[in-house]
mmCIF file of C-alpha atoms in Angstrom:
data_model
loop_
_atom_site.group_PDB
_atom_site.id
_atom_site.type_symbol
_atom_site.label_atom_id
_atom_site.label_comp_id
_atom_site.label_asym_id
_atom_site.label_seq_id
_atom_site.Cartn_x
_atom_site.Cartn_y
_atom_site.Cartn_z
ATOM 1 C CA MET A 16 0.056 0.269 -0.063
ATOM 2 C CA ASN A 17 2.928 2.362 0.807
ATOM 3 C CA ARG A 18 4.077 1.993 -3.039
ATOM 4 C CA LEU A 19 0.788 3.467 -4.022
ATOM 5 C CA PHE A 20 0.974 6.363 -1.903
ATOM 6 C CA ILE A 21 4.500 7.058 -3.252
ATOM 7 C CA TYR A 22 3.193 6.998 -6.680
ATOM 8 C CA ILE A 23 0.248 9.395 -5.674
ATOM 9 C CA LEU A 24 2.871 11.767 -4.674
ATOM 10 C CA THR A 25 4.585 11.093 -7.522
ATOM 11 C CA LEU A 26 1.768 11.791 -10.012
ATOM 12 C CA GLY A 27 1.566 15.566 -8.167
ATOM 13 C CA VAL A 28 5.242 16.007 -8.793
ATOM 14 C CA PHE A 29 4.504 15.666 -12.499
ATOM 15 C CA LEU A 30 1.642 18.066 -12.771
ATOM 16 C CA THR A 31 3.348 20.729 -11.053
ATOM 17 C CA ALA A 32 6.755 20.146 -12.550
ATOM 18 C CA THR A 33 5.054 20.181 -15.842
ATOM 19 C CA SER A 34 3.772 23.879 -15.302
ATOM 20 C CA GLU A 35 7.297 24.760 -14.724
ATOM 21 C CA LEU A 36 9.100 23.407 -17.472
ATOM 22 C CA VAL A 37 6.513 23.808 -20.262
ATOM 23 C CA VAL A 38 7.004 27.753 -20.567
ATOM 24 C CA SER A 39 10.497 27.238 -21.634
ATOM 25 C CA GLY A 40 8.992 25.394 -24.844
ATOM 26 C CA ILE A 41 6.119 27.920 -25.591
ATOM 27 C CA LEU A 42 7.951 30.897 -24.601
ATOM 28 C CA TYR A 43 7.467 32.418 -28.374
ATOM 29 C CA VAL A 44 3.893 31.557 -28.530
ATOM 30 C CA ILE A 45 3.249 33.302 -25.491
ATOM 31 C CA ALA A 46 5.010 36.167 -26.348
ATOM 32 C CA SER A 47 3.630 36.730 -29.590
ATOM 33 C CA ASP A 48 0.030 36.194 -27.928
ATOM 34 C CA LEU A 49 0.463 38.798 -25.087
ATOM 35 C CA HIS A 50 2.321 41.074 -28.033
ATOM 36 C CA ILE A 51 5.201 41.476 -25.306
ATOM 37 C CA SER A 52 9.069 40.822 -26.500
ATOM 38 C CA ILE A 53 11.049 37.340 -25.803
ATOM 39 C CA ALA A 54 12.886 39.369 -22.710
ATOM 40 C CA LEU A 55 9.748 40.230 -20.942
ATOM 41 C CA ALA A 56 8.097 36.802 -21.626
ATOM 42 C CA GLY A 57 11.502 35.442 -20.160
ATOM 43 C CA GLN A 58 10.427 37.094 -16.881
ATOM 44 C CA LEU A 59 7.873 34.278 -16.370
ATOM 45 C CA ILE A 60 10.562 31.820 -15.816
ATOM 46 C CA THR A 61 12.144 34.321 -13.080
ATOM 47 C CA ALA A 62 9.117 34.987 -11.231
ATOM 48 C CA TYR A 63 8.709 31.175 -10.958
ATOM 49 C CA SER A 64 12.203 30.572 -9.867
ATOM 50 C CA LEU A 65 12.198 33.746 -7.230
ATOM 51 C CA ALA A 66 8.736 32.320 -5.940
ATOM 52 C CA PHE A 67 9.945 28.810 -5.513
ATOM 53 C CA ALA A 68 13.305 29.764 -4.092
ATOM 54 C CA ILE A 69 12.137 32.507 -1.822
ATOM 55 C CA GLY A 70 8.619 31.745 -0.999
ATOM 56 C CA THR A 71 8.948 27.795 -0.220
ATOM 57 C CA PRO A 72 11.297 28.196 2.920
ATOM 58 C CA ILE A 73 8.732 30.620 4.287
ATOM 59 C CA LEU A 74 5.497 28.926 3.658
ATOM 60 C CA VAL A 75 7.224 25.498 4.775
ATOM 61 C CA PHE A 76 8.199 26.956 8.171
ATOM 62 C CA PHE A 77 4.731 28.379 8.841
ATOM 63 C CA THR A 78 3.327 25.031 7.948
ATOM 64 C CA SER A 79 5.687 22.386 9.198
ATOM 65 C CA ARG A 80 3.681 21.133 12.262
ATOM 66 C CA TRP A 81 0.610 21.091 9.926
ATOM 67 C CA GLU A 82 -0.934 17.817 9.086
ATOM 68 C CA ARG A 83 0.788 16.817 5.899
ATOM 69 C CA LYS A 84 -2.473 15.840 4.034
ATOM 70 C CA MET A 85 -3.443 19.373 4.666
ATOM 71 C CA VAL A 86 -0.570 20.937 3.416
ATOM 72 C CA LEU A 87 -0.545 18.874 0.228
ATOM 73 C CA LEU A 88 -4.246 19.694 -0.210
ATOM 74 C CA LEU A 89 -3.321 23.293 0.515
ATOM 75 C CA SER A 90 -0.610 23.933 -1.870
ATOM 76 C CA LEU A 91 -2.747 22.180 -4.917
ATOM 77 C CA ALA A 92 -5.533 24.465 -4.018
ATOM 78 C CA LEU A 93 -2.864 27.315 -4.325
ATOM 79 C CA PHE A 94 -1.542 25.698 -7.470
ATOM 80 C CA MET A 95 -5.202 25.477 -9.045
ATOM 81 C CA LEU A 96 -5.758 29.003 -8.485
ATOM 82 C CA GLY A 97 -2.669 29.917 -10.403
ATOM 83 C CA CYS A 98 -3.758 27.817 -13.085
ATOM 84 C CA VAL A 99 -7.091 29.505 -13.108
ATOM 85 C CA ALA A 100 -5.671 32.797 -13.163
ATOM 86 C CA SER A 101 -3.263 32.005 -16.150
ATOM 87 C CA PHE A 102 -6.318 30.953 -17.973
ATOM 88 C CA VAL A 103 -9.074 33.608 -17.156
ATOM 89 C CA TYR A 104 -7.246 36.910 -17.758
ATOM 90 C CA PRO A 105 -4.170 36.563 -20.131
ATOM 91 C CA HIS A 106 -2.587 39.900 -19.220
ATOM 92 C CA ILE A 107 1.379 39.875 -18.418
ATOM 93 C CA SER A 108 1.013 41.332 -15.145
ATOM 94 C CA VAL A 109 -1.785 38.260 -14.247
ATOM 95 C CA ILE A 110 0.334 35.662 -15.830
ATOM 96 C CA LEU A 111 3.334 36.992 -13.587
ATOM 97 C CA VAL A 112 1.031 36.771 -10.602
ATOM 98 C CA SER A 113 0.108 33.229 -11.463
ATOM 99 C CA ARG A 114 3.721 31.957 -12.053
ATOM 100 C CA VAL A 115 4.480 33.213 -8.371
ATOM 101 C CA LEU A 116 1.488 31.337 -7.144
ATOM 102 C CA LEU A 117 2.552 28.331 -9.193
ATOM 103 C CA GLY A 118 6.161 28.515 -8.461
ATOM 104 C CA VAL A 119 5.048 28.690 -4.452
ATOM 105 C CA SER A 120 2.628 25.931 -4.602
ATOM 106 C CA ALA A 121 4.863 23.521 -6.729
ATOM 107 C CA GLY A 122 7.752 24.024 -4.140
ATOM 108 C CA VAL A 123 5.277 23.568 -1.008
ATOM 109 C CA TYR A 124 4.029 20.385 -2.665
ATOM 110 C CA LEU A 125 7.617 19.106 -3.646
ATOM 111 C CA VAL A 126 8.920 19.562 -0.006
ATOM 112 C CA THR A 127 5.917 18.033 1.622
ATOM 113 C CA ALA A 128 5.728 14.919 -1.059
ATOM 114 C CA PHE A 129 9.829 14.508 0.035
ATOM 115 C CA GLY A 130 8.978 14.546 3.786
ATOM 116 C CA THR A 131 5.543 12.627 3.702
ATOM 117 C CA ALA A 132 7.588 9.966 1.558
ATOM 118 C CA ALA A 133 10.081 9.910 4.135
ATOM 119 C CA LYS A 134 7.174 9.208 6.885
ATOM 120 C CA ILE A 135 5.608 6.412 4.585
ATOM 121 C CA VAL A 136 8.339 4.047 4.271
ATOM 122 C CA PRO A 137 11.021 2.468 6.728
ATOM 123 C CA PRO A 138 14.148 4.489 7.028
ATOM 124 C CA GLU A 139 16.205 1.626 4.942
ATOM 125 C CA LYS A 140 13.756 2.262 1.907
ATOM 126 C CA ILE A 141 13.863 6.382 1.819
ATOM 127 C CA GLY A 142 16.196 6.471 -0.742
ATOM 128 C CA GLY A 143 13.918 4.525 -3.272
ATOM 129 C CA ALA A 144 10.778 6.652 -2.340
ATOM 130 C CA ILE A 145 12.506 9.669 -2.805
ATOM 131 C CA GLY A 146 13.861 8.458 -6.357
ATOM 132 C CA THR A 147 10.373 7.428 -7.262
ATOM 133 C CA ILE A 148 9.066 10.960 -6.186
ATOM 134 C CA VAL A 149 12.147 12.625 -8.613
ATOM 135 C CA LEU A 150 10.802 10.283 -11.496
ATOM 136 C CA GLY A 151 7.920 12.705 -11.414
ATOM 137 C CA PHE A 152 9.926 15.397 -12.078
ATOM 138 C CA SER A 153 12.097 14.017 -15.192
ATOM 139 C CA SER A 154 8.825 12.556 -16.315
ATOM 140 C CA ALA A 155 7.575 16.034 -16.965
ATOM 141 C CA MET A 156 10.454 16.658 -19.003
ATOM 142 C CA ILE A 157 9.831 13.210 -20.929
ATOM 143 C CA LEU A 158 5.808 13.663 -21.273
ATOM 144 C CA GLY A 159 4.636 16.984 -19.694
ATOM 145 C CA VAL A 160 6.571 19.326 -22.033
ATOM 146 C CA PRO A 161 6.111 17.602 -25.326
ATOM 147 C CA ILE A 162 2.388 16.915 -24.311
ATOM 148 C CA GLY A 163 2.141 20.625 -23.704
ATOM 149 C CA ILE A 164 3.641 22.204 -26.568
ATOM 150 C CA ALA A 165 1.247 19.673 -28.362
ATOM 151 C CA ILE A 166 -1.666 21.236 -26.596
ATOM 152 C CA THR A 167 -0.628 24.914 -27.573
ATOM 153 C CA GLY A 168 -1.005 23.802 -31.248
ATOM 154 C CA TRP A 169 -4.155 22.297 -30.889
ATOM 155 C CA LEU A 170 -6.117 24.499 -28.174
ATOM 156 C CA GLY A 171 -3.517 27.408 -27.233
ATOM 157 C CA TRP A 172 -1.432 27.532 -24.392
ATOM 158 C CA GLN A 173 -3.934 28.544 -22.052
ATOM 159 C CA ALA A 174 -5.659 25.231 -22.381
ATOM 160 C CA ILE A 175 -2.583 23.732 -20.510
ATOM 161 C CA PHE A 176 -2.866 25.585 -17.638
ATOM 162 C CA ILE A 177 -6.860 24.590 -17.263
ATOM 163 C CA ILE A 178 -6.023 21.049 -17.713
ATOM 164 C CA LEU A 179 -3.464 21.527 -15.294
ATOM 165 C CA GLY A 180 -5.971 22.580 -12.768
ATOM 166 C CA LEU A 181 -8.582 20.166 -13.442
ATOM 167 C CA LEU A 182 -6.013 17.386 -13.268
ATOM 168 C CA SER A 183 -4.776 18.588 -10.023
ATOM 169 C CA LEU A 184 -8.123 18.876 -8.676
ATOM 170 C CA GLY A 185 -8.563 15.375 -9.559
ATOM 171 C CA MET A 186 -5.115 14.856 -7.584
ATOM 172 C CA ALA A 187 -6.461 16.789 -4.867
ATOM 173 C CA PHE A 188 -9.447 14.022 -4.654
ATOM 174 C CA ILE A 189 -7.133 10.938 -4.763
ATOM 175 C CA ILE A 190 -5.048 12.403 -1.975
ATOM 176 C CA CYS A 191 -7.999 13.469 0.153
ATOM 177 C CA ARG A 192 -9.686 9.986 -0.226
ATOM 178 C CA PHE A 193 -6.622 7.599 -0.064
ATOM 179 C CA LEU A 194 -3.494 9.523 1.688
ATOM 180 C CA PRO A 195 -3.519 8.353 5.379
ATOM 181 C CA ARG A 196 -3.007 11.620 7.989
ATOM 182 C CA MET A 197 0.526 12.037 8.911
ATOM 183 C CA SER A 198 1.716 14.643 11.390
ATOM 184 C CA GLY A 199 4.165 17.239 10.586
ATOM 185 C CA ASP A 200 7.800 17.682 12.151
ATOM 186 C CA MET A 201 8.267 17.787 15.785
ATOM 187 C CA PRO A 202 7.124 20.781 17.477
ATOM 188 C CA ALA A 203 10.157 23.402 17.666
ATOM 189 C CA SER A 204 10.537 27.111 17.764
ATOM 190 C CA PHE A 205 11.689 29.369 15.175
ATOM 191 C CA ARG A 206 15.095 29.662 16.953
ATOM 192 C CA GLN A 207 15.360 25.672 16.989
ATOM 193 C CA GLN A 208 13.973 25.095 13.609
ATOM 194 C CA PHE A 209 16.760 27.537 11.914
ATOM 195 C CA LYS A 210 19.824 26.202 14.136
ATOM 196 C CA VAL A 211 20.154 24.247 10.839
ATOM 197 C CA LEU A 212 21.995 27.213 9.481
ATOM 198 C CA GLY A 213 24.288 26.899 12.341
ATOM 199 C CA SER A 214 25.190 23.410 11.406
ATOM 200 C CA THR A 215 28.520 22.939 9.485
ATOM 201 C CA VAL A 216 27.177 19.689 7.978
ATOM 202 C CA ILE A 217 23.795 21.229 6.680
ATOM 203 C CA VAL A 218 25.285 24.535 5.348
ATOM 204 C CA SER A 219 28.233 22.545 3.288
ATOM 205 C CA LEU A 220 25.376 20.134 2.249
ATOM 206 C CA LEU A 221 23.298 23.458 0.932
ATOM 207 C CA VAL A 222 26.588 24.801 -0.837
ATOM 208 C CA LEU A 223 27.199 21.448 -2.530
ATOM 209 C CA THR A 224 23.761 21.753 -4.002
ATOM 210 C CA PHE A 225 24.551 25.081 -5.197
ATOM 211 C CA PHE A 226 27.887 23.890 -6.705
ATOM 212 C CA ARG A 227 26.178 20.997 -8.362
ATOM 213 C CA GLU A 228 22.826 22.557 -9.584
ATOM 214 C CA SER A 229 25.229 25.646 -11.025
ATOM 215 C CA GLY A 230 27.333 22.944 -13.154
ATOM 216 C CA ASN A 231 24.406 21.291 -14.389
ATOM 217 C CA SER A 232 22.803 24.913 -15.669
ATOM 218 C CA VAL A 233 25.998 25.957 -17.017
ATOM 219 C CA LEU A 234 25.667 23.064 -19.572
ATOM 220 C CA LEU A 235 22.212 22.059 -19.495
ATOM 221 C CA THR A 236 20.731 25.707 -20.503
ATOM 222 C CA TYR A 237 22.636 25.824 -23.419
ATOM 223 C CA LEU A 238 22.685 22.106 -24.094
ATOM 224 C CA THR A 239 20.603 22.037 -27.550
ATOM 225 C CA THR A 240 22.956 24.781 -28.484
ATOM 226 C CA PHE A 241 25.685 22.649 -28.097
ATOM 227 C CA ILE A 242 24.275 20.012 -29.766
ATOM 228 C CA ASN A 243 23.400 22.158 -32.690
ATOM 229 C CA ASP A 244 26.694 24.142 -33.176
ATOM 230 C CA ILE A 245 29.200 21.621 -31.809
ATOM 231 C CA LEU A 246 27.793 18.187 -33.394
ATOM 232 C CA HIS A 247 25.945 19.891 -36.050
ATOM 233 C CA LEU A 248 22.717 17.643 -35.298
ATOM 234 C CA HIS A 249 19.297 18.894 -37.140
ATOM 235 C CA ALA A 250 16.068 19.888 -34.986
ATOM 236 C CA ALA A 251 14.651 16.430 -35.340
ATOM 237 C CA ALA A 252 17.612 14.468 -34.210
ATOM 238 C CA ILE A 253 18.002 16.866 -31.622
ATOM 239 C CA SER A 254 14.480 16.274 -30.059
ATOM 240 C CA LEU A 255 15.193 12.471 -30.434
ATOM 241 C CA LEU A 256 18.138 12.714 -28.541
ATOM 242 C CA MET A 257 16.675 15.007 -25.861
ATOM 243 C CA LEU A 258 13.889 12.152 -25.109
ATOM 244 C CA GLY A 259 16.597 9.483 -25.130
ATOM 245 C CA TYR A 260 18.252 11.595 -22.246
ATOM 246 C CA GLY A 261 15.098 12.320 -20.514
ATOM 247 C CA ILE A 262 14.504 8.571 -20.103
ATOM 248 C CA LEU A 263 17.844 7.675 -19.251
ATOM 249 C CA GLY A 264 17.762 10.552 -16.601
ATOM 250 C CA ALA A 265 14.323 8.910 -15.350
ATOM 251 C CA LEU A 266 16.117 5.416 -15.154
ATOM 252 C CA ALA A 267 18.906 6.914 -13.139
ATOM 253 C CA ALA A 268 16.955 8.457 -10.800
ATOM 254 C CA ARG A 269 15.338 5.624 -9.488
ATOM 255 C CA LEU A 270 18.478 3.341 -9.419
ATOM 256 C CA GLY A 271 20.044 6.221 -7.573
ATOM 257 C CA GLY A 272 17.334 6.338 -5.302
ATOM 258 C CA SER A 273 17.429 2.109 -4.487
ATOM 259 C CA GLY A 274 21.285 2.612 -4.748
ATOM 260 C CA ALA A 275 21.613 5.156 -1.716
ATOM 261 C CA ASP A 276 19.627 2.503 0.220
ATOM 262 C CA ARG A 277 21.674 -0.300 -0.575
ATOM 263 C CA TRP A 278 25.062 1.057 -0.317
ATOM 264 C CA GLY A 279 24.361 4.358 1.407
ATOM 265 C CA THR A 280 23.988 8.141 0.252
ATOM 266 C CA LYS A 281 27.678 9.176 0.694
ATOM 267 C CA ARG A 282 28.909 6.667 -1.765
ATOM 268 C CA ILE A 283 26.397 7.583 -4.234
ATOM 269 C CA ILE A 284 26.587 11.331 -3.940
ATOM 270 C CA VAL A 285 30.451 10.942 -4.197
ATOM 271 C CA LEU A 286 30.565 8.456 -7.174
ATOM 272 C CA SER A 287 27.841 10.620 -9.194
ATOM 273 C CA LEU A 288 29.935 13.695 -8.764
ATOM 274 C CA ILE A 289 32.969 12.088 -9.738
ATOM 275 C CA ILE A 290 31.499 10.500 -12.970
ATOM 276 C CA HIS A 291 29.782 14.137 -13.355
ATOM 277 C CA ALA A 292 32.817 16.179 -13.398
ATOM 278 C CA ALA A 293 35.184 13.607 -15.344
ATOM 279 C CA ALA A 294 32.289 13.682 -18.330
ATOM 280 C CA LEU A 295 31.947 17.248 -18.292
ATOM 281 C CA ILE A 296 35.703 17.900 -18.785
ATOM 282 C CA LEU A 297 36.069 15.525 -21.599
ATOM 283 C CA LEU A 298 33.415 16.870 -23.366
ATOM 284 C CA PRO A 299 35.339 19.630 -25.440
ATOM 285 C CA LEU A 300 38.121 17.357 -26.003
ATOM 286 C CA PHE A 301 35.881 15.014 -28.326
ATOM 287 C CA SER A 302 34.184 17.719 -30.247
ATOM 288 C CA GLY A 303 34.882 15.906 -33.465
ATOM 289 C CA SER A 304 33.144 12.840 -32.983
ATOM 290 C CA ILE A 305 29.329 12.819 -32.656
ATOM 291 C CA ILE A 306 28.794 9.507 -31.142
ATOM 292 C CA THR A 307 31.803 10.017 -28.378
ATOM 293 C CA GLU A 308 30.068 13.466 -27.511
ATOM 294 C CA CYS A 309 26.682 11.688 -27.441
ATOM 295 C CA LEU A 310 27.571 9.248 -24.883
ATOM 296 C CA LEU A 311 29.575 11.537 -22.767
ATOM 297 C CA ILE A 312 26.482 14.006 -22.433
ATOM 298 C CA ALA A 313 24.436 10.683 -21.419
ATOM 299 C CA ILE A 314 27.121 10.145 -18.867
ATOM 300 C CA VAL A 315 26.594 13.534 -17.594
ATOM 301 C CA MET A 316 22.842 13.249 -17.386
ATOM 302 C CA PHE A 317 22.988 9.994 -15.822
ATOM 303 C CA SER A 318 24.958 10.875 -12.839
ATOM 304 C CA MET A 319 23.480 14.210 -12.433
ATOM 305 C CA PHE A 320 19.629 12.177 -12.102
ATOM 306 C CA MET A 321 21.615 9.405 -10.194
ATOM 307 C CA GLY A 322 22.864 11.673 -7.420
ATOM 308 C CA GLY A 323 19.710 13.844 -6.581
ATOM 309 C CA PRO A 324 17.795 11.264 -4.898
ATOM 310 C CA ALA A 325 20.737 10.350 -2.668
ATOM 311 C CA LEU A 326 21.403 14.514 -1.886
ATOM 312 C CA GLN A 327 17.891 14.667 -1.095
ATOM 313 C CA THR A 328 17.789 11.704 1.150
ATOM 314 C CA HIS A 329 20.946 12.661 2.925
ATOM 315 C CA PHE A 330 19.600 15.954 3.822
ATOM 316 C CA ILE A 331 16.402 13.971 5.577
ATOM 317 C CA GLN A 332 19.001 11.538 7.371
ATOM 318 C CA GLN A 333 21.051 14.586 8.612
ATOM 319 C CA ALA A 334 18.139 16.820 9.671
ATOM 320 C CA PRO A 335 15.050 14.250 10.827
ATOM 321 C CA GLY A 336 13.446 16.923 13.047
ATOM 322 C CA SER A 337 13.171 19.386 10.539
ATOM 323 C CA SER A 338 13.384 17.532 7.534
ATOM 324 C CA SER A 339 10.729 19.762 5.866
ATOM 325 C CA LEU A 340 12.561 23.123 6.439
ATOM 326 C CA VAL A 341 15.684 21.572 5.381
ATOM 327 C CA LEU A 342 14.449 20.267 2.144
ATOM 328 C CA SER A 343 12.778 23.602 1.424
ATOM 329 C CA LEU A 344 16.294 25.615 1.901
ATOM 330 C CA ASN A 345 17.595 22.631 -0.545
ATOM 331 C CA THR A 346 15.305 23.354 -3.281
ATOM 332 C CA SER A 347 15.958 27.162 -2.957
ATOM 333 C CA MET A 348 19.637 26.769 -3.471
ATOM 334 C CA ILE A 349 18.580 24.504 -6.397
ATOM 335 C CA HIS A 350 16.818 27.516 -8.525
ATOM 336 C CA LEU A 351 19.726 30.139 -6.989
ATOM 337 C CA GLY A 352 22.179 27.383 -8.491
ATOM 338 C CA LEU A 353 20.393 27.301 -11.681
ATOM 339 C CA ALA A 354 19.974 30.809 -11.941
ATOM 340 C CA ALA A 355 23.740 31.394 -11.467
ATOM 341 C CA GLY A 356 24.782 28.915 -13.878
ATOM 342 C CA ALA A 357 22.936 29.917 -16.650
ATOM 343 C CA GLY A 358 24.051 33.448 -15.962
ATOM 344 C CA SER A 359 27.485 32.331 -15.952
ATOM 345 C CA GLY A 360 27.291 30.052 -18.974
ATOM 346 C CA GLY A 361 25.727 33.168 -20.844
ATOM 347 C CA MET A 362 28.697 35.174 -20.038
ATOM 348 C CA LEU A 363 31.394 32.633 -20.888
ATOM 349 C CA ILE A 364 29.720 32.391 -24.450
ATOM 350 C CA SER A 365 29.427 36.174 -24.952
ATOM 351 C CA ARG A 366 33.483 36.326 -24.161
ATOM 352 C CA THR A 367 34.316 33.093 -26.368
ATOM 353 C CA SER A 368 31.725 33.316 -28.773
ATOM 354 C CA THR A 369 31.571 29.859 -28.498
ATOM 355 C CA VAL A 370 29.377 27.389 -26.323
ATOM 356 C CA LEU A 371 32.114 24.811 -26.767
ATOM 357 C CA TYR A 372 34.003 25.698 -23.380
ATOM 358 C CA ASN A 373 30.729 25.522 -21.157
ATOM 359 C CA PRO A 374 31.337 22.076 -20.131
ATOM 360 C CA TRP A 375 34.987 22.970 -18.689
ATOM 361 C CA LEU A 376 33.425 25.415 -16.980
ATOM 362 C CA ALA A 377 30.480 23.094 -15.849
ATOM 363 C CA GLY A 378 33.090 20.392 -14.901
ATOM 364 C CA ILE A 379 34.956 23.056 -12.617
ATOM 365 C CA VAL A 380 32.024 24.058 -10.644
ATOM 366 C CA VAL A 381 30.711 20.316 -9.885
ATOM 367 C CA ALA A 382 34.403 19.569 -8.909
ATOM 368 C CA LEU A 383 33.975 22.343 -6.515
ATOM 369 C CA GLY A 384 30.760 20.491 -5.314
ATOM 370 C CA LEU A 385 32.734 17.354 -4.889
ATOM 371 C CA GLY A 386 35.278 18.926 -2.583
ATOM 372 C CA THR A 387 32.395 20.359 -0.827
ATOM 373 C CA ALA A 388 30.480 16.791 -0.425
ATOM 374 C CA VAL A 389 34.080 15.507 0.983
ATOM 375 C CA LEU A 390 34.286 18.257 3.394
ATOM 376 C CA SER A 391 30.480 17.927 4.472
ATOM 377 C CA PHE A 392 30.937 14.024 5.054
ATOM 378 C CA SER A 393 33.786 14.517 7.111
ATOM 379 C CA LEU A 394 32.140 16.867 9.397
ATOM 380 C CA GLY A 395 29.426 14.555 9.400
ATOM 381 C CA ASN A 396 30.878 12.373 12.839
ATOM 382 C CA ARG A 397 29.195 15.373 14.665
ATOM 383 C CA ARG A 398 25.875 14.552 13.838
ATOM 384 C CA ALA A 399 23.122 17.188 13.638
ATOM 385 C CA PRO A 400 21.362 17.636 16.704
ATOM 386 C CA GLN A 401 17.732 15.807 17.062
ATOM 387 C CA THR A 402 15.925 19.150 17.007
ATOM 388 C CA LEU A 403 17.366 20.066 13.638
#
């Protein structure tokens, strides 16, 4: 029965993640329909990320003691409100507010889903459960975005959000009907909760997340450009390749979660970072071989998705009493890292007039994450206090 509950949570992550990822694929359509520039339309992505990064920890803190089912339902209600706003009044100011609502609600839902999964399954099965939930995000990349683009062509981009709103309403009914009631985090004061920020272990793990996601973003933000400019593949081949990478990422997330349960989170995190950094460093050296480059990118994608569930599980293990707060801070660092990586990657392209060297910058940043991981694990002998 626990497996069913995990799949229910994963389906909700799929819906919320689709609302985030699909906008990048239909940005030109939105800009044209609203009669705004692409630059202004791009602020829809920025608004979502900032709301996710800033709003999630705040709301998670104030709801950390609430019963988990209630938080999940409230986050879905907020998500539905954001979807309806996008559908009813298509004006840039309203859409920006809608993106804020969607970002905050998706963040709260994701963090609560992680925390709920940790409460549902035995401690030795947490990694696998987290890996399954991460599968909801990678599935949004594989299925949600292409389906959203197709719906845009058939019914218009606003239809995506009303469909997501209706599906989230059905998701809320399923959660209300089948998910058991679960308590929130242990009662603790504001000062006690935020003792996590005084823990060198937790802080170093947050820095690790920042470096890891920054490195990912340096490459992934411009991955299609890299494949197009360096490998000279046409659009159809790029789409097929990205689909394959998405499927590989979904498999890696599942294996990474199970591996964390079997061999420990530290081993999976370190192994994934070593492979990740090495593949990135090698990428520019084989620019003349399409097959080698595609294989190296596949290794990058596999190691990236493999390490994610292990890192989330490690956070839960280090701060069991404040898992929701810690996970929300981690998701904030993810989005800050994504923004930093996209910006630094763009600056490098501007200076060099090519995307060829982005993997080297990404590899260096991921290597910094590896060093941070080793530091964090060496400090881990001093276990975080139980009030964390």
